[in-house]
Amino acid sequence: MDLQPSDLTASAEFQALQRHASQASHWHMAQLFAQDPERFARFSLEAAGLFLDYSKNRIEPQTLTLLLALARARGVEARRDAMFGGQRVNTTEHRAALHTALRAPRAARIQLDRRDISAEVHAVLERLYTFAKRVRDGAWLGYSGRPITDIVHIGIGGSFLGPKMVCQALRPLAHPRLRLHFVSNVDAHDLAATLAQVSPATTLFVIASKTFTTLETMMNARSARAWFLQSATAADLPRHFVAASSNLPAVQSFGIDPDNTFPLQDWVGGRYSIWSAIGLPVVLAIGPEYFAHFLAGAHAMDRHFQNAPLAANMPVLLALVGIWNRNFIGCSSLSIAPYHQNLQYFPAYLQQLEMESNGKRVTQDGQPLGVASCPALWGDVGTNGQHAYFQLLHQGSDITPVDFIAALRPAPGFQEHQATLLANCFAQSEALMRGKSAEQVQAEMQAQGMAPAEIAELAPHRAFPGNRPSNTLLMEALTPATLGALIALYEHKVLVQGTVWGINSFDQWGVELGKLLAGSIETELRAGASSQQHDSSTSGLIARTRA
Ligand code: F6P
């Protein structure tokens, strides 16, 4: 990308950080730890049931002072308050971004266009809770008079990743009779494999789409309906198809009863929608009481973000350390490593949250950013990742920061695993930070009695540079409340980073071009007609498919 100077890079605060970064390039974290016995206490904090250790970053107290000055100069506090205050912070779509209102208590009186929306939010929640209770209690019956046993959630992007991730994360709390299935891909292998596991008479389909126009979701929903109607009648549809959407007319014309449609407000972005009606599978799985804890955990993080001074504010610090790594150390990706099997889908969830929000190259007013924005996010659960790609994290040519996430409470029944799991988690961040010099490696091999020629040959391969950044997030246990706080933490991190970069974090125009082209290519594939408008590669692929 062609980077131009921008307001950000021209600012005194950014330039001060650039000068500071040239000194920091000589630091090694192992020395920083040796020099400062207070480093862990200095660079860690607790909020809303989460503990963040960010001491294993290439920072000194002055680094934070400069980063905080940048955050203030870029208006982080004002933008945070504008978001919570219901202003239209999503400027290109002229919308508010009030996902925080979905988890605020009923008495919060959240204003949007001088209207208190709290009652509306809680009315939807009450409807979700009433419906979920009937399904969970077995009072909601399928067409054969039997209770629901399987829930097939059909949605994609934000209408899929959140429900799937949270249901997996909280699976120990799931209702024992209800099996949750998630279908997102337009590749019919996804739907077919799911339908093969369920029976129409005891299955509830949740069609989740904010717009109710998304190609994949609508195609899967139509196919699921056709499959259902092979065994049942149209009169049975209301007991088996419900929807979460903001497009109520489209839901109705699909054939879903308005009484079974749970509305989603237009000021809730797709990737911020797990707190809304899109969270219906979570309410069905864990029940209203635990869902309320989930909302309360996120709200606790909201209050912390709103009220804590920037220097002691977890989302702000997580965001600023990320900006430091991205813009001043030059790290182009971020690896997410949950050391908790139930957080298996958290990296994928964060991919959409961060990359769809801040994967942008122009500022809110359409100017080139002038700096690199969102890093690429990727990852998998520990310890699995250690045996796959951690080689690159330790010795690869790029520096990839890692967010380690772990819960202290062991999984029931196999308590002896927990010390091994946590030891691995902490060992990885220590190894990334400390490294192992060629001299240490040579001394070890000498002590083992190896021949000098072999030592010389192997030492470069066995040395670790270290000085590789990571954060560690700990929680007592992975509960609805701590999970809510964890998601809200990253949501607010995104806002802070987007604000520093000058980005509108709430739109996603980048997904449009591919959708448009897919429409015309699909017509060509179906009709067998060819268009002259493609390049030779695309035309060749279309021709080969038709042949
Ligand atoms: O194509 C991207 C996107 O618009 C996401 O932002 C959104 O979460 C997803 O598609 C699904 O949209 P919908 O809920 O309207 O089906």
PDB file of C-alpha atoms in Angstrom, residues 108-336:
ATOM      1  CA  ALA A 108     -29.709   2.626  32.336  1.00  0.00           C
ATOM      2  CA  ARG A 109     -31.899   4.916  30.172  1.00  0.00           C
ATOM      3  CA  ILE A 110     -29.742   4.846  27.039  1.00  0.00           C
ATOM      4  CA  GLN A 111     -30.581   7.675  24.676  1.00  0.00           C
ATOM      5  CA  LEU A 112     -30.758   7.466  20.902  1.00  0.00           C
ATOM      6  CA  ASP A 113     -32.086  10.484  19.034  1.00  0.00           C
ATOM      7  CA  ARG A 114     -33.431  11.783  22.372  1.00  0.00           C
ATOM      8  CA  ARG A 115     -35.380   8.542  22.835  1.00  0.00           C
ATOM      9  CA  ASP A 116     -34.802   6.103  25.703  1.00  0.00           C
ATOM     10  CA  ILE A 117     -34.158   2.749  24.011  1.00  0.00           C
ATOM     11  CA  SER A 118     -33.723   0.681  27.193  1.00  0.00           C
ATOM     12  CA  ALA A 119     -37.377  -0.397  27.277  1.00  0.00           C
ATOM     13  CA  GLU A 120     -37.215  -1.552  23.644  1.00  0.00           C
ATOM     14  CA  VAL A 121     -34.005  -3.530  24.311  1.00  0.00           C
ATOM     15  CA  HIS A 122     -35.439  -5.240  27.363  1.00  0.00           C
ATOM     16  CA  ALA A 123     -38.734  -6.014  25.622  1.00  0.00           C
ATOM     17  CA  VAL A 124     -36.802  -8.025  22.997  1.00  0.00           C
ATOM     18  CA  LEU A 125     -34.785  -9.733  25.723  1.00  0.00           C
ATOM     19  CA  GLU A 126     -37.975 -10.708  27.557  1.00  0.00           C
ATOM     20  CA  ARG A 127     -39.386 -12.221  24.366  1.00  0.00           C
ATOM     21  CA  LEU A 128     -36.159 -14.176  23.803  1.00  0.00           C
ATOM     22  CA  TYR A 129     -36.228 -15.407  27.384  1.00  0.00           C
ATOM     23  CA  THR A 130     -39.891 -16.462  27.247  1.00  0.00           C
ATOM     24  CA  PHE A 131     -39.388 -18.333  23.992  1.00  0.00           C
ATOM     25  CA  ALA A 132     -36.179 -20.006  25.178  1.00  0.00           C
ATOM     26  CA  LYS A 133     -37.822 -21.139  28.406  1.00  0.00           C
ATOM     27  CA  ARG A 134     -40.623 -22.844  26.454  1.00  0.00           C
ATOM     28  CA  VAL A 135     -38.157 -24.669  24.219  1.00  0.00           C
ATOM     29  CA  ARG A 136     -35.909 -25.628  27.147  1.00  0.00           C
ATOM     30  CA  ASP A 137     -38.800 -26.786  29.324  1.00  0.00           C
ATOM     31  CA  GLY A 138     -40.190 -28.943  26.541  1.00  0.00           C
ATOM     32  CA  ALA A 139     -43.402 -26.892  26.325  1.00  0.00           C
ATOM     33  CA  TRP A 140     -42.647 -25.828  22.721  1.00  0.00           C
ATOM     34  CA  LEU A 141     -43.566 -28.854  20.649  1.00  0.00           C
ATOM     35  CA  GLY A 142     -42.761 -29.872  17.112  1.00  0.00           C
ATOM     36  CA  TYR A 143     -45.440 -30.943  14.640  1.00  0.00           C
ATOM     37  CA  SER A 144     -45.524 -34.518  15.951  1.00  0.00           C
ATOM     38  CA  GLY A 145     -46.139 -33.318  19.508  1.00  0.00           C
ATOM     39  CA  ARG A 146     -42.598 -34.032  20.699  1.00  0.00           C
ATOM     40  CA  PRO A 147     -40.213 -31.459  22.285  1.00  0.00           C
ATOM     41  CA  ILE A 148     -37.382 -29.911  20.306  1.00  0.00           C
ATOM     42  CA  THR A 149     -34.098 -31.828  20.500  1.00  0.00           C
ATOM     43  CA  ASP A 150     -31.998 -30.063  17.819  1.00  0.00           C
ATOM     44  CA  ILE A 151     -31.491 -26.420  16.986  1.00  0.00           C
ATOM     45  CA  VAL A 152     -30.066 -25.607  13.570  1.00  0.00           C
ATOM     46  CA  HIS A 153     -28.815 -22.041  13.469  1.00  0.00           C
ATOM     47  CA  ILE A 154     -28.443 -20.685   9.930  1.00  0.00           C
ATOM     48  CA  GLY A 155     -26.454 -17.456   9.530  1.00  0.00           C
ATOM     49  CA  ILE A 156     -23.042 -16.209   8.446  1.00  0.00           C
ATOM     50  CA  GLY A 157     -20.411 -13.657   9.541  1.00  0.00           C
ATOM     51  CA  GLY A 158     -21.579 -11.831  12.646  1.00  0.00           C
ATOM     52  CA  SER A 159     -24.826 -13.787  12.546  1.00  0.00           C
ATOM     53  CA  PHE A 160     -22.863 -17.021  12.974  1.00  0.00           C
ATOM     54  CA  LEU A 161     -19.412 -16.553  14.509  1.00  0.00           C
ATOM     55  CA  GLY A 162     -20.663 -15.122  17.809  1.00  0.00           C
ATOM     56  CA  PRO A 163     -23.402 -17.693  18.479  1.00  0.00           C
ATOM     57  CA  LYS A 164     -21.103 -20.576  17.539  1.00  0.00           C
ATOM     58  CA  MET A 165     -18.143 -19.280  19.543  1.00  0.00           C
ATOM     59  CA  VAL A 166     -20.194 -18.540  22.670  1.00  0.00           C
ATOM     60  CA  CYS A 167     -22.146 -21.820  22.559  1.00  0.00           C
ATOM     61  CA  GLN A 168     -18.827 -23.673  22.341  1.00  0.00           C
ATOM     62  CA  ALA A 169     -17.242 -21.591  25.091  1.00  0.00           C
ATOM     63  CA  LEU A 170     -20.130 -22.209  27.484  1.00  0.00           C
ATOM     64  CA  ARG A 171     -20.914 -25.780  26.465  1.00  0.00           C
ATOM     65  CA  PRO A 172     -20.572 -27.128  30.027  1.00  0.00           C
ATOM     66  CA  LEU A 173     -23.696 -25.085  30.821  1.00  0.00           C
ATOM     67  CA  ALA A 174     -25.738 -26.231  27.832  1.00  0.00           C
ATOM     68  CA  HIS A 175     -29.191 -27.774  28.196  1.00  0.00           C
ATOM     69  CA  PRO A 176     -28.723 -31.565  28.103  1.00  0.00           C
ATOM     70  CA  ARG A 177     -31.568 -32.224  25.646  1.00  0.00           C
ATOM     71  CA  LEU A 178     -30.730 -29.524  23.108  1.00  0.00           C
ATOM     72  CA  ARG A 179     -28.090 -30.226  20.476  1.00  0.00           C
ATOM     73  CA  LEU A 180     -26.839 -27.074  18.728  1.00  0.00           C
ATOM     74  CA  HIS A 181     -25.820 -27.107  15.046  1.00  0.00           C
ATOM     75  CA  PHE A 182     -24.510 -24.197  12.998  1.00  0.00           C
ATOM     76  CA  VAL A 183     -24.770 -23.894   9.229  1.00  0.00           C
ATOM     77  CA  SER A 184     -23.101 -20.945   7.503  1.00  0.00           C
ATOM     78  CA  ASN A 185     -21.402 -21.934   4.272  1.00  0.00           C
ATOM     79  CA  VAL A 186     -23.244 -21.802   0.962  1.00  0.00           C
ATOM     80  CA  ASP A 187     -21.312 -24.974   0.131  1.00  0.00           C
ATOM     81  CA  ALA A 188     -24.124 -27.482   0.634  1.00  0.00           C
ATOM     82  CA  HIS A 189     -21.788 -29.959   2.319  1.00  0.00           C
ATOM     83  CA  ASP A 190     -22.369 -27.838   5.423  1.00  0.00           C
ATOM     84  CA  LEU A 191     -26.187 -28.011   5.343  1.00  0.00           C
ATOM     85  CA  ALA A 192     -26.330 -31.609   4.110  1.00  0.00           C
ATOM     86  CA  ALA A 193     -24.056 -32.891   6.874  1.00  0.00           C
ATOM     87  CA  THR A 194     -26.170 -31.118   9.474  1.00  0.00           C
ATOM     88  CA  LEU A 195     -29.547 -32.213   8.136  1.00  0.00           C
ATOM     89  CA  ALA A 196     -28.284 -35.803   8.086  1.00  0.00           C
ATOM     90  CA  GLN A 197     -28.016 -35.622  11.879  1.00  0.00           C
ATOM     91  CA  VAL A 198     -31.460 -34.241  12.712  1.00  0.00           C
ATOM     92  CA  SER A 199     -35.125 -35.167  12.396  1.00  0.00           C
ATOM     93  CA  PRO A 200     -37.603 -32.598  11.017  1.00  0.00           C
ATOM     94  CA  ALA A 201     -40.193 -33.343  13.720  1.00  0.00           C
ATOM     95  CA  THR A 202     -37.888 -32.314  16.575  1.00  0.00           C
ATOM     96  CA  THR A 203     -35.725 -29.630  14.932  1.00  0.00           C
ATOM     97  CA  LEU A 204     -35.979 -25.880  15.363  1.00  0.00           C
ATOM     98  CA  PHE A 205     -34.379 -23.737  12.659  1.00  0.00           C
ATOM     99  CA  VAL A 206     -33.148 -20.287  13.697  1.00  0.00           C
ATOM    100  CA  ILE A 207     -32.617 -18.100  10.627  1.00  0.00           C
ATOM    101  CA  ALA A 208     -30.281 -15.326  11.737  1.00  0.00           C
ATOM    102  CA  SER A 209     -29.617 -12.461   9.376  1.00  0.00           C
ATOM    103  CA  LYS A 210     -29.710  -8.775  10.169  1.00  0.00           C
ATOM    104  CA  THR A 211     -30.534  -7.886   6.574  1.00  0.00           C
ATOM    105  CA  PHE A 212     -32.359 -11.126   5.673  1.00  0.00           C
ATOM    106  CA  THR A 213     -30.883 -10.742   2.207  1.00  0.00           C
ATOM    107  CA  THR A 214     -27.470 -12.392   2.697  1.00  0.00           C
ATOM    108  CA  LEU A 215     -27.027 -14.814  -0.155  1.00  0.00           C
ATOM    109  CA  GLU A 216     -25.611 -17.757   1.792  1.00  0.00           C
ATOM    110  CA  THR A 217     -28.113 -17.539   4.631  1.00  0.00           C
ATOM    111  CA  MET A 218     -31.119 -17.163   2.362  1.00  0.00           C
ATOM    112  CA  MET A 219     -30.058 -20.070   0.163  1.00  0.00           C
ATOM    113  CA  ASN A 220     -29.465 -22.328   3.179  1.00  0.00           C
ATOM    114  CA  ALA A 221     -32.756 -21.195   4.746  1.00  0.00           C
ATOM    115  CA  ARG A 222     -34.711 -21.967   1.558  1.00  0.00           C
ATOM    116  CA  SER A 223     -33.058 -25.384   1.239  1.00  0.00           C
ATOM    117  CA  ALA A 224     -33.735 -26.169   4.903  1.00  0.00           C
ATOM    118  CA  ARG A 225     -37.380 -25.176   4.438  1.00  0.00           C
ATOM    119  CA  ALA A 226     -37.688 -27.390   1.339  1.00  0.00           C
ATOM    120  CA  TRP A 227     -36.100 -30.291   3.254  1.00  0.00           C
ATOM    121  CA  PHE A 228     -38.523 -29.739   6.136  1.00  0.00           C
ATOM    122  CA  LEU A 229     -41.541 -29.630   3.819  1.00  0.00           C
ATOM    123  CA  GLN A 230     -40.672 -33.071   2.466  1.00  0.00           C
ATOM    124  CA  SER A 231     -41.866 -34.417   5.833  1.00  0.00           C
ATOM    125  CA  ALA A 232     -44.232 -31.740   7.113  1.00  0.00           C
ATOM    126  CA  THR A 233     -46.781 -29.230   5.865  1.00  0.00           C
ATOM    127  CA  ALA A 234     -46.644 -25.454   5.499  1.00  0.00           C
ATOM    128  CA  ALA A 235     -48.926 -25.214   8.533  1.00  0.00           C
ATOM    129  CA  ASP A 236     -46.135 -26.782  10.611  1.00  0.00           C
ATOM    130  CA  LEU A 237     -43.564 -24.117   9.681  1.00  0.00           C
ATOM    131  CA  PRO A 238     -44.286 -21.730  12.590  1.00  0.00           C
ATOM    132  CA  ARG A 239     -43.310 -24.365  15.148  1.00  0.00           C
ATOM    133  CA  HIS A 240     -40.011 -25.078  13.413  1.00  0.00           C
ATOM    134  CA  PHE A 241     -38.752 -21.829  11.867  1.00  0.00           C
ATOM    135  CA  VAL A 242     -37.942 -18.692  13.841  1.00  0.00           C
ATOM    136  CA  ALA A 243     -35.843 -15.684  12.878  1.00  0.00           C
ATOM    137  CA  ALA A 244     -33.558 -12.983  14.274  1.00  0.00           C
ATOM    138  CA  SER A 245     -33.496 -10.032  11.902  1.00  0.00           C
ATOM    139  CA  SER A 246     -34.087  -6.321  11.415  1.00  0.00           C
ATOM    140  CA  ASN A 247     -35.861  -6.882   8.074  1.00  0.00           C
ATOM    141  CA  LEU A 248     -39.271  -7.933   9.354  1.00  0.00           C
ATOM    142  CA  PRO A 249     -41.114  -7.782   5.983  1.00  0.00           C
ATOM    143  CA  ALA A 250     -38.557 -10.129   4.372  1.00  0.00           C
ATOM    144  CA  VAL A 251     -38.838 -12.556   7.289  1.00  0.00           C
ATOM    145  CA  GLN A 252     -42.606 -12.599   6.932  1.00  0.00           C
ATOM    146  CA  SER A 253     -42.514 -13.152   3.200  1.00  0.00           C
ATOM    147  CA  PHE A 254     -40.160 -16.086   3.803  1.00  0.00           C
ATOM    148  CA  GLY A 255     -43.035 -17.593   5.808  1.00  0.00           C
ATOM    149  CA  ILE A 256     -41.900 -17.038   9.389  1.00  0.00           C
ATOM    150  CA  ASP A 257     -44.567 -15.973  11.860  1.00  0.00           C
ATOM    151  CA  PRO A 258     -44.016 -12.381  13.156  1.00  0.00           C
ATOM    152  CA  ASP A 259     -44.633 -13.797  16.641  1.00  0.00           C
ATOM    153  CA  ASN A 260     -41.562 -15.975  16.157  1.00  0.00           C
ATOM    154  CA  THR A 261     -39.375 -13.164  14.824  1.00  0.00           C
ATOM    155  CA  PHE A 262     -36.952 -11.521  17.202  1.00  0.00           C
ATOM    156  CA  PRO A 263     -35.983  -8.044  16.037  1.00  0.00           C
ATOM    157  CA  LEU A 264     -32.501  -6.653  15.788  1.00  0.00           C
ATOM    158  CA  GLN A 265     -32.016  -2.889  15.806  1.00  0.00           C
ATOM    159  CA  ASP A 266     -30.237  -1.163  12.904  1.00  0.00           C
ATOM    160  CA  TRP A 267     -27.735   0.379  15.335  1.00  0.00           C
ATOM    161  CA  VAL A 268     -26.298  -3.085  16.100  1.00  0.00           C
ATOM    162  CA  GLY A 269     -23.468  -4.024  13.728  1.00  0.00           C
ATOM    163  CA  GLY A 270     -23.286  -7.670  12.622  1.00  0.00           C
ATOM    164  CA  ARG A 271     -19.983  -8.369  14.381  1.00  0.00           C
ATOM    165  CA  TYR A 272     -21.292  -6.677  17.552  1.00  0.00           C
ATOM    166  CA  SER A 273     -24.596  -8.555  17.560  1.00  0.00           C
ATOM    167  CA  ILE A 274     -24.044 -11.503  19.887  1.00  0.00           C
ATOM    168  CA  TRP A 275     -25.772  -9.486  22.646  1.00  0.00           C
ATOM    169  CA  SER A 276     -28.917  -9.081  20.539  1.00  0.00           C
ATOM    170  CA  ALA A 277     -31.551 -11.471  19.156  1.00  0.00           C
ATOM    171  CA  ILE A 278     -28.680 -13.010  17.142  1.00  0.00           C
ATOM    172  CA  GLY A 279     -27.640 -14.544  20.479  1.00  0.00           C
ATOM    173  CA  LEU A 280     -30.845 -16.653  20.529  1.00  0.00           C
ATOM    174  CA  PRO A 281     -28.992 -20.019  20.270  1.00  0.00           C
ATOM    175  CA  VAL A 282     -26.945 -18.995  23.296  1.00  0.00           C
ATOM    176  CA  VAL A 283     -30.116 -18.205  25.271  1.00  0.00           C
ATOM    177  CA  LEU A 284     -31.555 -21.544  24.160  1.00  0.00           C
ATOM    178  CA  ALA A 285     -28.386 -23.395  25.155  1.00  0.00           C
ATOM    179  CA  ILE A 286     -27.520 -21.817  28.512  1.00  0.00           C
ATOM    180  CA  GLY A 287     -30.877 -20.304  29.518  1.00  0.00           C
ATOM    181  CA  PRO A 288     -31.932 -16.755  30.422  1.00  0.00           C
ATOM    182  CA  GLU A 289     -30.202 -16.650  33.801  1.00  0.00           C
ATOM    183  CA  TYR A 290     -26.730 -17.392  32.457  1.00  0.00           C
ATOM    184  CA  PHE A 291     -27.347 -15.180  29.419  1.00  0.00           C
ATOM    185  CA  ALA A 292     -28.052 -12.336  31.856  1.00  0.00           C
ATOM    186  CA  HIS A 293     -24.663 -13.062  33.482  1.00  0.00           C
ATOM    187  CA  PHE A 294     -23.048 -12.923  30.040  1.00  0.00           C
ATOM    188  CA  LEU A 295     -24.575  -9.485  29.430  1.00  0.00           C
ATOM    189  CA  ALA A 296     -23.599  -8.339  32.929  1.00  0.00           C
ATOM    190  CA  GLY A 297     -19.961  -9.361  32.374  1.00  0.00           C
ATOM    191  CA  ALA A 298     -19.818  -7.296  29.197  1.00  0.00           C
ATOM    192  CA  HIS A 299     -21.497  -4.391  30.967  1.00  0.00           C
ATOM    193  CA  ALA A 300     -18.878  -4.539  33.731  1.00  0.00           C
ATOM    194  CA  MET A 301     -16.192  -4.132  31.059  1.00  0.00           C
ATOM    195  CA  ASP A 302     -18.194  -1.267  29.493  1.00  0.00           C
ATOM    196  CA  ARG A 303     -18.251   0.564  32.813  1.00  0.00           C
ATOM    197  CA  HIS A 304     -14.548   0.021  33.289  1.00  0.00           C
ATOM    198  CA  PHE A 305     -13.838   1.321  29.778  1.00  0.00           C
ATOM    199  CA  GLN A 306     -16.033   4.373  30.363  1.00  0.00           C
ATOM    200  CA  ASN A 307     -14.792   5.255  33.826  1.00  0.00           C
ATOM    201  CA  ALA A 308     -11.203   4.099  34.353  1.00  0.00           C
ATOM    202  CA  PRO A 309      -8.483   6.656  33.587  1.00  0.00           C
ATOM    203  CA  LEU A 310      -6.786   5.875  30.284  1.00  0.00           C
ATOM    204  CA  ALA A 311      -3.567   4.828  32.046  1.00  0.00           C
ATOM    205  CA  ALA A 312      -5.457   2.141  33.994  1.00  0.00           C
ATOM    206  CA  ASN A 313      -7.952   1.199  31.322  1.00  0.00           C
ATOM    207  CA  MET A 314      -7.667  -2.364  30.031  1.00  0.00           C
ATOM    208  CA  PRO A 315      -9.121  -1.933  26.512  1.00  0.00           C
ATOM    209  CA  VAL A 316      -7.083   1.253  26.049  1.00  0.00           C
ATOM    210  CA  LEU A 317      -3.824  -0.388  27.136  1.00  0.00           C
ATOM    211  CA  LEU A 318      -4.434  -3.515  25.055  1.00  0.00           C
ATOM    212  CA  ALA A 319      -5.137  -1.290  22.049  1.00  0.00           C
ATOM    213  CA  LEU A 320      -2.120   0.962  22.570  1.00  0.00           C
ATOM    214  CA  VAL A 321       0.292  -1.920  22.999  1.00  0.00           C
ATOM    215  CA  GLY A 322      -1.151  -3.263  19.739  1.00  0.00           C
ATOM    216  CA  ILE A 323      -0.559   0.101  18.031  1.00  0.00           C
ATOM    217  CA  TRP A 324       3.013   0.111  19.337  1.00  0.00           C
ATOM    218  CA  ASN A 325       3.636  -3.359  17.941  1.00  0.00           C
ATOM    219  CA  ARG A 326       1.937  -2.575  14.627  1.00  0.00           C
ATOM    220  CA  ASN A 327       3.123   0.940  13.834  1.00  0.00           C
ATOM    221  CA  PHE A 328       6.428   1.251  15.672  1.00  0.00           C
ATOM    222  CA  ILE A 329       7.819  -2.292  15.736  1.00  0.00           C
ATOM    223  CA  GLY A 330       6.275  -3.267  12.403  1.00  0.00           C
ATOM    224  CA  CYS A 331       4.390  -6.453  13.313  1.00  0.00           C
ATOM    225  CA  SER A 332       1.910  -7.258  10.573  1.00  0.00           C
ATOM    226  CA  SER A 333       0.015 -10.031  12.296  1.00  0.00           C
ATOM    227  CA  LEU A 334      -1.297 -10.957  15.726  1.00  0.00           C
ATOM    228  CA  SER A 335      -1.720 -14.509  16.917  1.00  0.00           C
ATOM    229  CA  ILE A 336      -4.514 -15.393  19.344  1.00  0.00           C
TER     230      ILE A 336
END
